[in-house]
Amino acid sequence: MAGEFSIGCLVSSRAGRDRGRFFIVIGPASESFVTVVDGQKRSVERPKRKNIRHLVAHGNAPGSLYVKLARGDKVSDAEIREALSRFNTVSDTGVDPASAPEILEKKGEEGDGG
């Protein structure tokens, strides 16, 4: 498994019917596959097996979720949903996931000025 897709990594799908959605990597499935969850369609109990070629890495999961996953602690679907809520809101609008961080920054700036 490539280092950029380690446990606790925030990723977005760039292929398949889940294209544009954000997920958290919760484990390796094989050398070129990882298991990902979003807390909604893909729960911790039923993760999605995804080819790493179809994913874009965006760094570590937000907040304490990354720490819990790195330690091997159990996480709930609610924690996953909370961490991904702002990302999947952007992606569900049809925005390219690669540009999501810039869009989120702009949204924050607009809210500060008004």
PDB file of C-alpha atoms in Angstrom, residues 7-107:
ATOM      1  CA  ILE A   7      -4.887   4.537   7.884  1.00  0.00           C
ATOM      2  CA  GLY A   8      -6.566   7.810   8.790  1.00  0.00           C
ATOM      3  CA  CYS A   9      -5.986   9.446   5.412  1.00  0.00           C
ATOM      4  CA  LEU A  10      -8.674  11.716   3.931  1.00  0.00           C
ATOM      5  CA  VAL A  11      -9.303  10.684   0.317  1.00  0.00           C
ATOM      6  CA  SER A  12     -11.741  11.433  -2.468  1.00  0.00           C
ATOM      7  CA  SER A  13     -12.897   9.089  -5.180  1.00  0.00           C
ATOM      8  CA  ARG A  14     -12.090  10.009  -8.757  1.00  0.00           C
ATOM      9  CA  ALA A  15     -13.710   6.999 -10.425  1.00  0.00           C
ATOM     10  CA  GLY A  16     -16.813   4.894 -10.064  1.00  0.00           C
ATOM     11  CA  ARG A  17     -20.346   5.735  -9.019  1.00  0.00           C
ATOM     12  CA  ASP A  18     -18.996   7.314  -5.818  1.00  0.00           C
ATOM     13  CA  ARG A  19     -16.841   9.756  -7.812  1.00  0.00           C
ATOM     14  CA  GLY A  20     -16.387  13.052  -5.980  1.00  0.00           C
ATOM     15  CA  ARG A  21     -17.238  11.695  -2.517  1.00  0.00           C
ATOM     16  CA  PHE A  22     -14.822  11.924   0.365  1.00  0.00           C
ATOM     17  CA  PHE A  23     -13.843   8.950   2.515  1.00  0.00           C
ATOM     18  CA  ILE A  24     -11.499   8.036   5.348  1.00  0.00           C
ATOM     19  CA  VAL A  25      -9.069   5.132   4.867  1.00  0.00           C
ATOM     20  CA  ILE A  26      -9.533   2.639   7.704  1.00  0.00           C
ATOM     21  CA  GLY A  27      -7.221  -0.103   6.526  1.00  0.00           C
ATOM     22  CA  PRO A  28      -5.330  -1.851   3.755  1.00  0.00           C
ATOM     23  CA  ALA A  29      -7.156  -4.463   1.680  1.00  0.00           C
ATOM     24  CA  SER A  30      -4.159  -5.543  -0.414  1.00  0.00           C
ATOM     25  CA  GLU A  31      -1.124  -3.961  -2.019  1.00  0.00           C
ATOM     26  CA  SER A  32      -3.153  -1.777  -4.387  1.00  0.00           C
ATOM     27  CA  PHE A  33      -6.482  -1.573  -2.518  1.00  0.00           C
ATOM     28  CA  VAL A  34      -7.607   0.096   0.703  1.00  0.00           C
ATOM     29  CA  THR A  35     -10.846   0.001   2.673  1.00  0.00           C
ATOM     30  CA  VAL A  36     -12.650   3.315   3.020  1.00  0.00           C
ATOM     31  CA  VAL A  37     -15.710   4.571   4.900  1.00  0.00           C
ATOM     32  CA  ASP A  38     -17.911   7.648   4.821  1.00  0.00           C
ATOM     33  CA  GLY A  39     -20.189   6.859   7.770  1.00  0.00           C
ATOM     34  CA  GLN A  40     -23.289   6.945   5.547  1.00  0.00           C
ATOM     35  CA  LYS A  41     -23.369   4.698   2.502  1.00  0.00           C
ATOM     36  CA  ARG A  42     -20.238   2.912   3.674  1.00  0.00           C
ATOM     37  CA  SER A  43     -20.250   2.257   7.396  1.00  0.00           C
ATOM     38  CA  VAL A  44     -17.420   1.080   9.614  1.00  0.00           C
ATOM     39  CA  GLU A  45     -19.116  -2.331   9.688  1.00  0.00           C
ATOM     40  CA  ARG A  46     -19.264  -2.476   5.877  1.00  0.00           C
ATOM     41  CA  PRO A  47     -16.329  -0.556   4.362  1.00  0.00           C
ATOM     42  CA  LYS A  48     -15.767  -0.117   0.633  1.00  0.00           C
ATOM     43  CA  ARG A  49     -12.772  -1.760  -1.022  1.00  0.00           C
ATOM     44  CA  LYS A  50     -11.265   0.824  -3.366  1.00  0.00           C
ATOM     45  CA  ASN A  51      -8.343   0.739  -5.797  1.00  0.00           C
ATOM     46  CA  ILE A  52      -5.776   3.381  -4.817  1.00  0.00           C
ATOM     47  CA  ARG A  53      -5.502   4.435  -8.475  1.00  0.00           C
ATOM     48  CA  HIS A  54      -9.095   5.656  -8.177  1.00  0.00           C
ATOM     49  CA  LEU A  55      -8.402   7.807  -5.106  1.00  0.00           C
ATOM     50  CA  VAL A  56      -6.883  11.222  -4.456  1.00  0.00           C
ATOM     51  CA  ALA A  57      -5.166  11.733  -1.084  1.00  0.00           C
ATOM     52  CA  HIS A  58      -5.864  14.980   0.796  1.00  0.00           C
ATOM     53  CA  GLY A  59      -3.730  14.464   3.917  1.00  0.00           C
ATOM     54  CA  ASN A  60      -4.835  13.183   7.305  1.00  0.00           C
ATOM     55  CA  ALA A  61      -8.403  12.965   8.568  1.00  0.00           C
ATOM     56  CA  PRO A  62      -9.573  16.061  10.444  1.00  0.00           C
ATOM     57  CA  GLY A  63      -9.260  16.456  14.201  1.00  0.00           C
ATOM     58  CA  SER A  64      -9.012  13.681  16.720  1.00  0.00           C
ATOM     59  CA  LEU A  65     -10.347  11.116  14.253  1.00  0.00           C
ATOM     60  CA  TYR A  66      -6.876  10.643  12.770  1.00  0.00           C
ATOM     61  CA  VAL A  67      -5.355  10.129  16.225  1.00  0.00           C
ATOM     62  CA  LYS A  68      -7.969   7.502  17.124  1.00  0.00           C
ATOM     63  CA  LEU A  69      -7.473   5.625  13.863  1.00  0.00           C
ATOM     64  CA  ALA A  70      -3.673   5.768  14.130  1.00  0.00           C
ATOM     65  CA  ARG A  71      -3.845   4.299  17.651  1.00  0.00           C
ATOM     66  CA  GLY A  72      -6.142   1.550  16.443  1.00  0.00           C
ATOM     67  CA  ASP A  73      -9.116   2.736  18.513  1.00  0.00           C
ATOM     68  CA  LYS A  74     -12.628   2.034  17.292  1.00  0.00           C
ATOM     69  CA  VAL A  75     -14.456   4.907  15.654  1.00  0.00           C
ATOM     70  CA  SER A  76     -18.177   5.285  15.084  1.00  0.00           C
ATOM     71  CA  ASP A  77     -20.022   6.147  11.913  1.00  0.00           C
ATOM     72  CA  ALA A  78     -21.148   9.368  13.613  1.00  0.00           C
ATOM     73  CA  GLU A  79     -17.511  10.418  14.123  1.00  0.00           C
ATOM     74  CA  ILE A  80     -16.745   9.654  10.476  1.00  0.00           C
ATOM     75  CA  ARG A  81     -19.807  11.618   9.278  1.00  0.00           C
ATOM     76  CA  GLU A  82     -18.868  14.581  11.489  1.00  0.00           C
ATOM     77  CA  ALA A  83     -15.316  14.663  10.126  1.00  0.00           C
ATOM     78  CA  LEU A  84     -16.487  14.413   6.511  1.00  0.00           C
ATOM     79  CA  SER A  85     -19.559  16.656   6.735  1.00  0.00           C
ATOM     80  CA  ARG A  86     -17.983  19.779   5.253  1.00  0.00           C
ATOM     81  CA  PHE A  87     -16.113  17.858   2.550  1.00  0.00           C
ATOM     82  CA  ASN A  88     -19.016  15.777   1.244  1.00  0.00           C
ATOM     83  CA  THR A  89     -21.235  18.864   1.199  1.00  0.00           C
ATOM     84  CA  VAL A  90     -18.849  20.446  -1.294  1.00  0.00           C
ATOM     85  CA  SER A  91     -18.445  17.265  -3.318  1.00  0.00           C
ATOM     86  CA  ASP A  92     -22.188  16.572  -3.553  1.00  0.00           C
ATOM     87  CA  THR A  93     -22.578  19.836  -5.488  1.00  0.00           C
ATOM     88  CA  GLY A  94     -20.621  18.353  -8.381  1.00  0.00           C
ATOM     89  CA  VAL A  95     -17.393  20.189  -7.620  1.00  0.00           C
ATOM     90  CA  ASP A  96     -14.135  18.492  -8.586  1.00  0.00           C
ATOM     91  CA  PRO A  97     -12.726  17.000  -5.338  1.00  0.00           C
ATOM     92  CA  ALA A  98      -9.233  18.178  -6.223  1.00  0.00           C
ATOM     93  CA  SER A  99     -10.406  21.796  -5.894  1.00  0.00           C
ATOM     94  CA  ALA A 100     -12.412  21.256  -2.690  1.00  0.00           C
ATOM     95  CA  PRO A 101      -9.773  22.598  -0.250  1.00  0.00           C
ATOM     96  CA  GLU A 102      -9.614  25.915  -2.130  1.00  0.00           C
ATOM     97  CA  ILE A 103     -13.396  26.177  -2.237  1.00  0.00           C
ATOM     98  CA  LEU A 104     -13.654  25.479   1.486  1.00  0.00           C
ATOM     99  CA  GLU A 105     -11.102  28.211   2.192  1.00  0.00           C
ATOM    100  CA  LYS A 106     -13.076  30.689   0.054  1.00  0.00           C
ATOM    101  CA  LYS A 107     -16.324  29.813   1.839  1.00  0.00           C
TER     102      LYS A 107
END
